[in-house]
Short mmCIF file of N, CA, C and O in Angstrom, two decimals:
data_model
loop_
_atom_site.label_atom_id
_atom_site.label_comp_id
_atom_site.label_asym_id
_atom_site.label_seq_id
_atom_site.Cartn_x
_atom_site.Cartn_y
_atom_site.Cartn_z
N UNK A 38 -1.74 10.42 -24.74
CA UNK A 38 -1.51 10.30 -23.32
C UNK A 38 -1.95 11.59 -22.64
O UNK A 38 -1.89 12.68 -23.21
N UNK A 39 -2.32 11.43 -21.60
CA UNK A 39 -3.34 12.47 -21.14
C UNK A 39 -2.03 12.97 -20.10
O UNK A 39 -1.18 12.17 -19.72
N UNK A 40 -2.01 14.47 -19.71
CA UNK A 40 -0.92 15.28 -19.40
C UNK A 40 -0.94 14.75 -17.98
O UNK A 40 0.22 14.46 -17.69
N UNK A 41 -1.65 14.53 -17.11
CA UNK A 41 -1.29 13.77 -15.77
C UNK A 41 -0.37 12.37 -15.84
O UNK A 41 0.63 12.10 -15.17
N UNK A 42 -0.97 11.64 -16.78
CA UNK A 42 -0.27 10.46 -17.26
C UNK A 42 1.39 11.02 -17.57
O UNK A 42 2.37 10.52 -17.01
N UNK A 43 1.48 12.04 -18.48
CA UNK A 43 2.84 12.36 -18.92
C UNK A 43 3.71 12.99 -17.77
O UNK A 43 4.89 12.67 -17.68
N UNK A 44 3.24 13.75 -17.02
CA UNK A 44 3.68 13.98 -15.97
C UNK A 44 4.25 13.33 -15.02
O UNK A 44 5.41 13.57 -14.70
N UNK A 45 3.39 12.27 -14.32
CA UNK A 45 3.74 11.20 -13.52
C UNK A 45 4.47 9.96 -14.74
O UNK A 45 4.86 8.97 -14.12
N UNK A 46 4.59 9.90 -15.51
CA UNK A 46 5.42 9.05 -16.11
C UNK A 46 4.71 7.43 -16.30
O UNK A 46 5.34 6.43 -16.63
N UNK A 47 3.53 7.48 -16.05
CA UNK A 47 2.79 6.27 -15.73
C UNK A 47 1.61 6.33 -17.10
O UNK A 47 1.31 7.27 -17.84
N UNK A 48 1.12 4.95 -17.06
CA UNK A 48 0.41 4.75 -18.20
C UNK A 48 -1.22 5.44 -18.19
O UNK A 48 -1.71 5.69 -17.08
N UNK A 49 -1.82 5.66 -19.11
CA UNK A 49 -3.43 6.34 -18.97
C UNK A 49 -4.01 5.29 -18.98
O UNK A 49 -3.62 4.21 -19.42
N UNK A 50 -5.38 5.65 -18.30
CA UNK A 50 -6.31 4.26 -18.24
C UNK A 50 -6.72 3.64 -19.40
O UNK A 50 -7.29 2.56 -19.29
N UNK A 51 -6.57 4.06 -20.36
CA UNK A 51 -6.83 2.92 -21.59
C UNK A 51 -5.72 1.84 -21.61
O UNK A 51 -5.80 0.64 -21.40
N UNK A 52 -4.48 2.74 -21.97
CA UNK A 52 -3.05 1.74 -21.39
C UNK A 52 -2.97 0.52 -20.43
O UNK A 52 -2.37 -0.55 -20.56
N UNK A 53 -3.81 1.05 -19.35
CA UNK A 53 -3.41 0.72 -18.14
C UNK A 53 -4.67 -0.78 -18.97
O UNK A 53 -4.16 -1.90 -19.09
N UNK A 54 -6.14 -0.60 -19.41
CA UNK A 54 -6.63 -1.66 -19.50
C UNK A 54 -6.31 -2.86 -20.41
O UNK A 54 -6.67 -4.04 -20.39
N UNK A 55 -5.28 -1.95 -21.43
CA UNK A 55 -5.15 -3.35 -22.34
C UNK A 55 -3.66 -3.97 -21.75
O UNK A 55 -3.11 -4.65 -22.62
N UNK A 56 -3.01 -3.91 -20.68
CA UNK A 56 -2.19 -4.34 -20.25
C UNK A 56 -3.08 -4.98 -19.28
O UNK A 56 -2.48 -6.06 -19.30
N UNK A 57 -3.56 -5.08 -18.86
CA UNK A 57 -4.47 -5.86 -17.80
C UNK A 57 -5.51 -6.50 -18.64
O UNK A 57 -6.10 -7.31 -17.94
N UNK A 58 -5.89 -6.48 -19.59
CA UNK A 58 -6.61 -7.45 -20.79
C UNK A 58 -5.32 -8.34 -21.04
O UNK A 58 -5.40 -9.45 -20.51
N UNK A 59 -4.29 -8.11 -21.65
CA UNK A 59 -3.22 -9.04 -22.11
C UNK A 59 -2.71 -9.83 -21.22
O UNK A 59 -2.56 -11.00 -21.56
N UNK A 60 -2.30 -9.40 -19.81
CA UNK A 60 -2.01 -10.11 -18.86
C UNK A 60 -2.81 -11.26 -18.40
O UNK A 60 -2.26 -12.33 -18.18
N UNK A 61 -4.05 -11.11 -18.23
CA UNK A 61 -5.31 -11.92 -18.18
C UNK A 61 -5.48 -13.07 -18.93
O UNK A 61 -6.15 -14.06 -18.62
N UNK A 62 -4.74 -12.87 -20.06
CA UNK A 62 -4.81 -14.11 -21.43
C UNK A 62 -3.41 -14.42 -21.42
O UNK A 62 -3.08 -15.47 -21.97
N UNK A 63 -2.48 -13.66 -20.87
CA UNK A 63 -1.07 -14.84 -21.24
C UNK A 63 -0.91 -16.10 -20.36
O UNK A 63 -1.21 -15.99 -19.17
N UNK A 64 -0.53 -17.17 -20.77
CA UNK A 64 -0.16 -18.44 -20.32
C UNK A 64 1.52 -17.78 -19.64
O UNK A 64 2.19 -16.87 -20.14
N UNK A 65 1.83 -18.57 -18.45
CA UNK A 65 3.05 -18.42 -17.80
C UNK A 65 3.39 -19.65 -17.88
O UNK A 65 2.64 -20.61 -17.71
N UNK A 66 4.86 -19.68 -18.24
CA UNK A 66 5.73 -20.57 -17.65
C UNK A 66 5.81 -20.96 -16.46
O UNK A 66 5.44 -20.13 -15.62
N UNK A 67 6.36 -22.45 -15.88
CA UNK A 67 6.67 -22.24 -14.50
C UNK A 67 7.93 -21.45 -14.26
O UNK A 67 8.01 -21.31 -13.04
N UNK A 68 8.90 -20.91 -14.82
CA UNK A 68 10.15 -20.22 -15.02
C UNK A 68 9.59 -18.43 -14.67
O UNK A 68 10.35 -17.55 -14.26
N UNK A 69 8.14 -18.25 -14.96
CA UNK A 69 7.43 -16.96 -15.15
C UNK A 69 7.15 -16.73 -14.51
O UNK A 69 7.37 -15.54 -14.31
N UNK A 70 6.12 -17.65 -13.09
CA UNK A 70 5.45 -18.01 -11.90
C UNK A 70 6.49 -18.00 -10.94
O UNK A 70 6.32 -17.31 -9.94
N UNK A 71 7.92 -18.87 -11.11
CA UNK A 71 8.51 -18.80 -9.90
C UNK A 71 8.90 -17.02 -10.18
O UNK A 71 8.47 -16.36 -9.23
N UNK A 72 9.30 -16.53 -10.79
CA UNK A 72 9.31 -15.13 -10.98
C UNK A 72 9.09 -13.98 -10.40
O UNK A 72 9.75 -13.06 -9.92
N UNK A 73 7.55 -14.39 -10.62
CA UNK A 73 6.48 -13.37 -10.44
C UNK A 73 6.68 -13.53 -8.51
O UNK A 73 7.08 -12.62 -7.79
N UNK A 74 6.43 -14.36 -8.22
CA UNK A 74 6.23 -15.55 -6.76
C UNK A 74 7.37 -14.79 -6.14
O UNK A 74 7.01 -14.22 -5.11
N UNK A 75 8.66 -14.62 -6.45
CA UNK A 75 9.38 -14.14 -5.77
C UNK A 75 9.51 -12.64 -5.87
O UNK A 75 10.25 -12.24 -4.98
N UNK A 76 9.14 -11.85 -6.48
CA UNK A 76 8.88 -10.76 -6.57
C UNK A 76 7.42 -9.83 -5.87
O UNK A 76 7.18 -8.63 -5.74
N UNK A 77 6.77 -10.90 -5.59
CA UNK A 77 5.92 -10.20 -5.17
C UNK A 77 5.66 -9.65 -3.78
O UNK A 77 6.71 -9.71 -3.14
N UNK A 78 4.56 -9.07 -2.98
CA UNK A 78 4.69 -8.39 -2.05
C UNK A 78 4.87 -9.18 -0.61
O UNK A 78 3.90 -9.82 -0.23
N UNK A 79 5.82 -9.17 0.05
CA UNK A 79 5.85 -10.19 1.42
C UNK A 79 4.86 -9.31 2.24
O UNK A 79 4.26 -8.25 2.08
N UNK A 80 5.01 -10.40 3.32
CA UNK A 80 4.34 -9.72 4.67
C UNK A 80 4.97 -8.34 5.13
O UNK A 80 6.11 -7.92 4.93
N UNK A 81 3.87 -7.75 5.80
CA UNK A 81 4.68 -6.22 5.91
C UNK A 81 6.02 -6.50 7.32
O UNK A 81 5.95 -7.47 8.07
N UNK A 82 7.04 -5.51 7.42
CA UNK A 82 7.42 -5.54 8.40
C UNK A 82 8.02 -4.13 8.85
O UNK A 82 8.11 -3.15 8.12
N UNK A 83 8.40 -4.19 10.17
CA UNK A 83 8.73 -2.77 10.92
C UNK A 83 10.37 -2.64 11.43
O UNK A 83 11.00 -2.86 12.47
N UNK A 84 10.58 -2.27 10.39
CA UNK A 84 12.37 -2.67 10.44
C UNK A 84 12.61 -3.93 10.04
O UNK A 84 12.45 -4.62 9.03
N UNK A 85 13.13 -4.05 11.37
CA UNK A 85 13.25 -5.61 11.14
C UNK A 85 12.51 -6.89 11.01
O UNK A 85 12.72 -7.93 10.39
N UNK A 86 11.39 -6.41 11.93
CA UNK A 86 10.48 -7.70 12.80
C UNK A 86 9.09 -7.70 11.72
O UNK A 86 8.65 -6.69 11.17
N UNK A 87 8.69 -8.74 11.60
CA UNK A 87 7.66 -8.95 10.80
C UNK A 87 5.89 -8.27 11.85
O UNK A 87 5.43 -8.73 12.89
N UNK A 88 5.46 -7.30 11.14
CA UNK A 88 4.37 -7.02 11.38
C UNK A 88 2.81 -7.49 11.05
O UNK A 88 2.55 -7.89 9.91
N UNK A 89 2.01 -7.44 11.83
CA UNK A 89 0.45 -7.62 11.36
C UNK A 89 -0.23 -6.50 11.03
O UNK A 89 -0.02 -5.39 11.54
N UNK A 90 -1.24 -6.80 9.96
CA UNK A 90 -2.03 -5.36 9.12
C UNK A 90 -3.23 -5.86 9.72
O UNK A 90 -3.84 -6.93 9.63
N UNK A 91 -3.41 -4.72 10.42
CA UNK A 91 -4.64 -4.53 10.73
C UNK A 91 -6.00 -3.66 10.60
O UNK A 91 -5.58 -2.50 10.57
N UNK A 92 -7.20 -3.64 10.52
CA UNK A 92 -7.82 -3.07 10.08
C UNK A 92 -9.10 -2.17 10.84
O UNK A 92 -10.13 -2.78 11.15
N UNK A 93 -9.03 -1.23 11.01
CA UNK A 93 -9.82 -0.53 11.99
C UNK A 93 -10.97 0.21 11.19
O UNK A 93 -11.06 -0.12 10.01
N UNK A 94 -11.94 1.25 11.69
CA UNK A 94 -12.94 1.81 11.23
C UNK A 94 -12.71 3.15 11.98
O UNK A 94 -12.35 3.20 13.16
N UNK A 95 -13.08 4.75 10.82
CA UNK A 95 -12.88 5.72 11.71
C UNK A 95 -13.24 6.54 10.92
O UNK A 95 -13.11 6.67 9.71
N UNK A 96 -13.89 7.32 12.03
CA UNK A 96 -14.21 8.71 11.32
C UNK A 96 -13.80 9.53 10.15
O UNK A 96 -12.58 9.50 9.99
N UNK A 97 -14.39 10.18 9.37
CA UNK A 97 -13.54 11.40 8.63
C UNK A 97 -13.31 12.15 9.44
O UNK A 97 -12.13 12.30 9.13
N UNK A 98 -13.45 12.84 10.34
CA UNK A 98 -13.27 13.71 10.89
C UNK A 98 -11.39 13.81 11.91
O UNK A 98 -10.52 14.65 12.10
N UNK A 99 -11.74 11.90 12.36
CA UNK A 99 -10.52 11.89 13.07
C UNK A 99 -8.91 11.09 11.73
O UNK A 99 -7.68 11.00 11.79
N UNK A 100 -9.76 10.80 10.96
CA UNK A 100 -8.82 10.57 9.46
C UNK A 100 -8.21 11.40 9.17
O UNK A 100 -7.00 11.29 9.00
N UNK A 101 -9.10 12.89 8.98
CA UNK A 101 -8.17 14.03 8.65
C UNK A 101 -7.36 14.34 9.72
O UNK A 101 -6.21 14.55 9.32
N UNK A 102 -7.52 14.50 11.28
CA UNK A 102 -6.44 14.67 11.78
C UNK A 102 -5.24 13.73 12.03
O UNK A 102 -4.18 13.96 12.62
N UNK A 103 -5.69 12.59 11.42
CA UNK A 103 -4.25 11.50 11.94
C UNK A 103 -3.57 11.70 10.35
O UNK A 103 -2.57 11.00 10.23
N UNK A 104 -3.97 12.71 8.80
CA UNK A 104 -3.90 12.60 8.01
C UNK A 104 -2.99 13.79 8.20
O UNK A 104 -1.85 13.83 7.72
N UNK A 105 -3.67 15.01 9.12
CA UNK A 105 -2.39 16.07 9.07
C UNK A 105 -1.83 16.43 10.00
O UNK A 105 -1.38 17.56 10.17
N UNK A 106 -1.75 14.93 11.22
CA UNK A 106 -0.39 14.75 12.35
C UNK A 106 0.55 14.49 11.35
O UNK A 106 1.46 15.32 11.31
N UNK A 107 0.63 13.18 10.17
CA UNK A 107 1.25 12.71 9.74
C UNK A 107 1.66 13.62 8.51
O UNK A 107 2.64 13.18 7.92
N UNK A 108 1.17 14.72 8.02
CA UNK A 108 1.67 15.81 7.18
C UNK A 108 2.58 16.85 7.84
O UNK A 108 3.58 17.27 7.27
N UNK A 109 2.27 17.17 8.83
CA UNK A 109 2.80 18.32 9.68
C UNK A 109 4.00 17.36 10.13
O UNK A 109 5.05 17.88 9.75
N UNK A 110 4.22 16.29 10.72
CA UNK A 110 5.32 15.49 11.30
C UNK A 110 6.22 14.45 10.09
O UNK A 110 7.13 13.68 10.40
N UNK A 111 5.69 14.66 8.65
CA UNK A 111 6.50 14.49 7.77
C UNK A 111 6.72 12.36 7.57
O UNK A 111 7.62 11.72 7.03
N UNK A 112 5.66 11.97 8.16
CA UNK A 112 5.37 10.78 8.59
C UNK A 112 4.55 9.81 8.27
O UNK A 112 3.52 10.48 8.24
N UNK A 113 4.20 8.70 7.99
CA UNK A 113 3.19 7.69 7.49
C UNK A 113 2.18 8.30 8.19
O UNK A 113 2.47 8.96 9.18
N UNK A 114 0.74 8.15 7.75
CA UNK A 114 -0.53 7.63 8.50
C UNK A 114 -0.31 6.68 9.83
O UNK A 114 -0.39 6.82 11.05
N UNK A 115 -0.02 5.69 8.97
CA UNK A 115 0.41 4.54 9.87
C UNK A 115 1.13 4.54 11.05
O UNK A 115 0.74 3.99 12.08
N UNK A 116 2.46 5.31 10.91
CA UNK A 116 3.30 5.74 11.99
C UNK A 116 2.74 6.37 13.15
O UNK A 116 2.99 6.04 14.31
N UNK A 117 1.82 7.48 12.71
CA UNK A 117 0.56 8.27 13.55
C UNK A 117 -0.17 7.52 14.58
O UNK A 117 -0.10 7.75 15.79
N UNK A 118 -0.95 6.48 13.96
CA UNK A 118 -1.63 5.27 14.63
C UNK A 118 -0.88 4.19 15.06
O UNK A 118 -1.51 3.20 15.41
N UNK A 119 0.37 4.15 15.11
CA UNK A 119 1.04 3.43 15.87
C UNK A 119 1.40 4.18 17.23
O UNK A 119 1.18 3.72 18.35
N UNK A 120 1.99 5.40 16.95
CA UNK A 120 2.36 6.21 17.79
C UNK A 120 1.02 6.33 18.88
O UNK A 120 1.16 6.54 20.09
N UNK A 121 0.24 6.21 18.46
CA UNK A 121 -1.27 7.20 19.51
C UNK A 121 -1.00 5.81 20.25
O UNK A 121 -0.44 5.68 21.35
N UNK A 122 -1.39 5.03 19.63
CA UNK A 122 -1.62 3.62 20.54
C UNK A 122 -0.63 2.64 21.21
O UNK A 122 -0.99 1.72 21.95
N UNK A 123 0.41 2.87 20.95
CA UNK A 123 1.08 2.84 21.97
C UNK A 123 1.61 3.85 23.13
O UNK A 123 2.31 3.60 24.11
N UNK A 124 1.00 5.12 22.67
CA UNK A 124 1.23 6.38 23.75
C UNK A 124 -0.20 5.80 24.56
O UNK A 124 -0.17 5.76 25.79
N UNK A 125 -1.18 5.45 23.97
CA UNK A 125 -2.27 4.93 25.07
C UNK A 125 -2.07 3.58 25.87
O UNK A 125 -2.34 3.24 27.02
N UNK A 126 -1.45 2.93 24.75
CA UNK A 126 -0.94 1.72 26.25
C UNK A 126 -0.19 2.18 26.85
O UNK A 126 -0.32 1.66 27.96
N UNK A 127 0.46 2.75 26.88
CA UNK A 127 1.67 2.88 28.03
C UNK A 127 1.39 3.52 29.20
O UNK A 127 2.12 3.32 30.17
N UNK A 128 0.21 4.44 29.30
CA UNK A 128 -0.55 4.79 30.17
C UNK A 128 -1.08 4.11 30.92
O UNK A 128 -1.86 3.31 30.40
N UNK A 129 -0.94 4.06 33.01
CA UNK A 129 -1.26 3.29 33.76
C UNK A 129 -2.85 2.87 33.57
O UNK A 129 -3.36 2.03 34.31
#
């Protein structure tokens, strides 16, 4: 195991492929499926209220600064670009 791997506690990429080779070939139960099905990732939401992911295009230049609003303010990316844009709608 390679010392980043041991560190973070997570598997090395060889690991990581024969678990994703094996997974690929196991047969599931329906007992396995409803399982998996309920465990898996829902729609995102914002507190409470169910949100939409949306997808924009942007600079490196303005990435890194919405990268270290959100470092300096201890905050998502995301939170950043929520914040700007609704500080711009709200503007007459």
């Amino acid at each position: 195991m390679s010392k980043d791997a041991r560190s973070s506690g997570g598997p090395t990429g060889e690991e990581m492929t024969t678990i994703a080779r094996d997974f690929e070939h196991r047969e599931f139960s329906p007992k396995d499926l409803a399982a998996i099905k309920a465990t898996r990732r829902r729609s995102p939401r914002l507190h409470e209220a169910e949100a939409e992911t949306q997808t924009f295009h942007a600079s490196a230049s303005l990435m890194d600064r919405i990268r270290e609003r959100a470092s300096s303010e201890g905050t998502a990316e995301s939170q950043v670009i929520r914040d700007a844009v609704n500080a711009y709608l709200s503007q007459p």
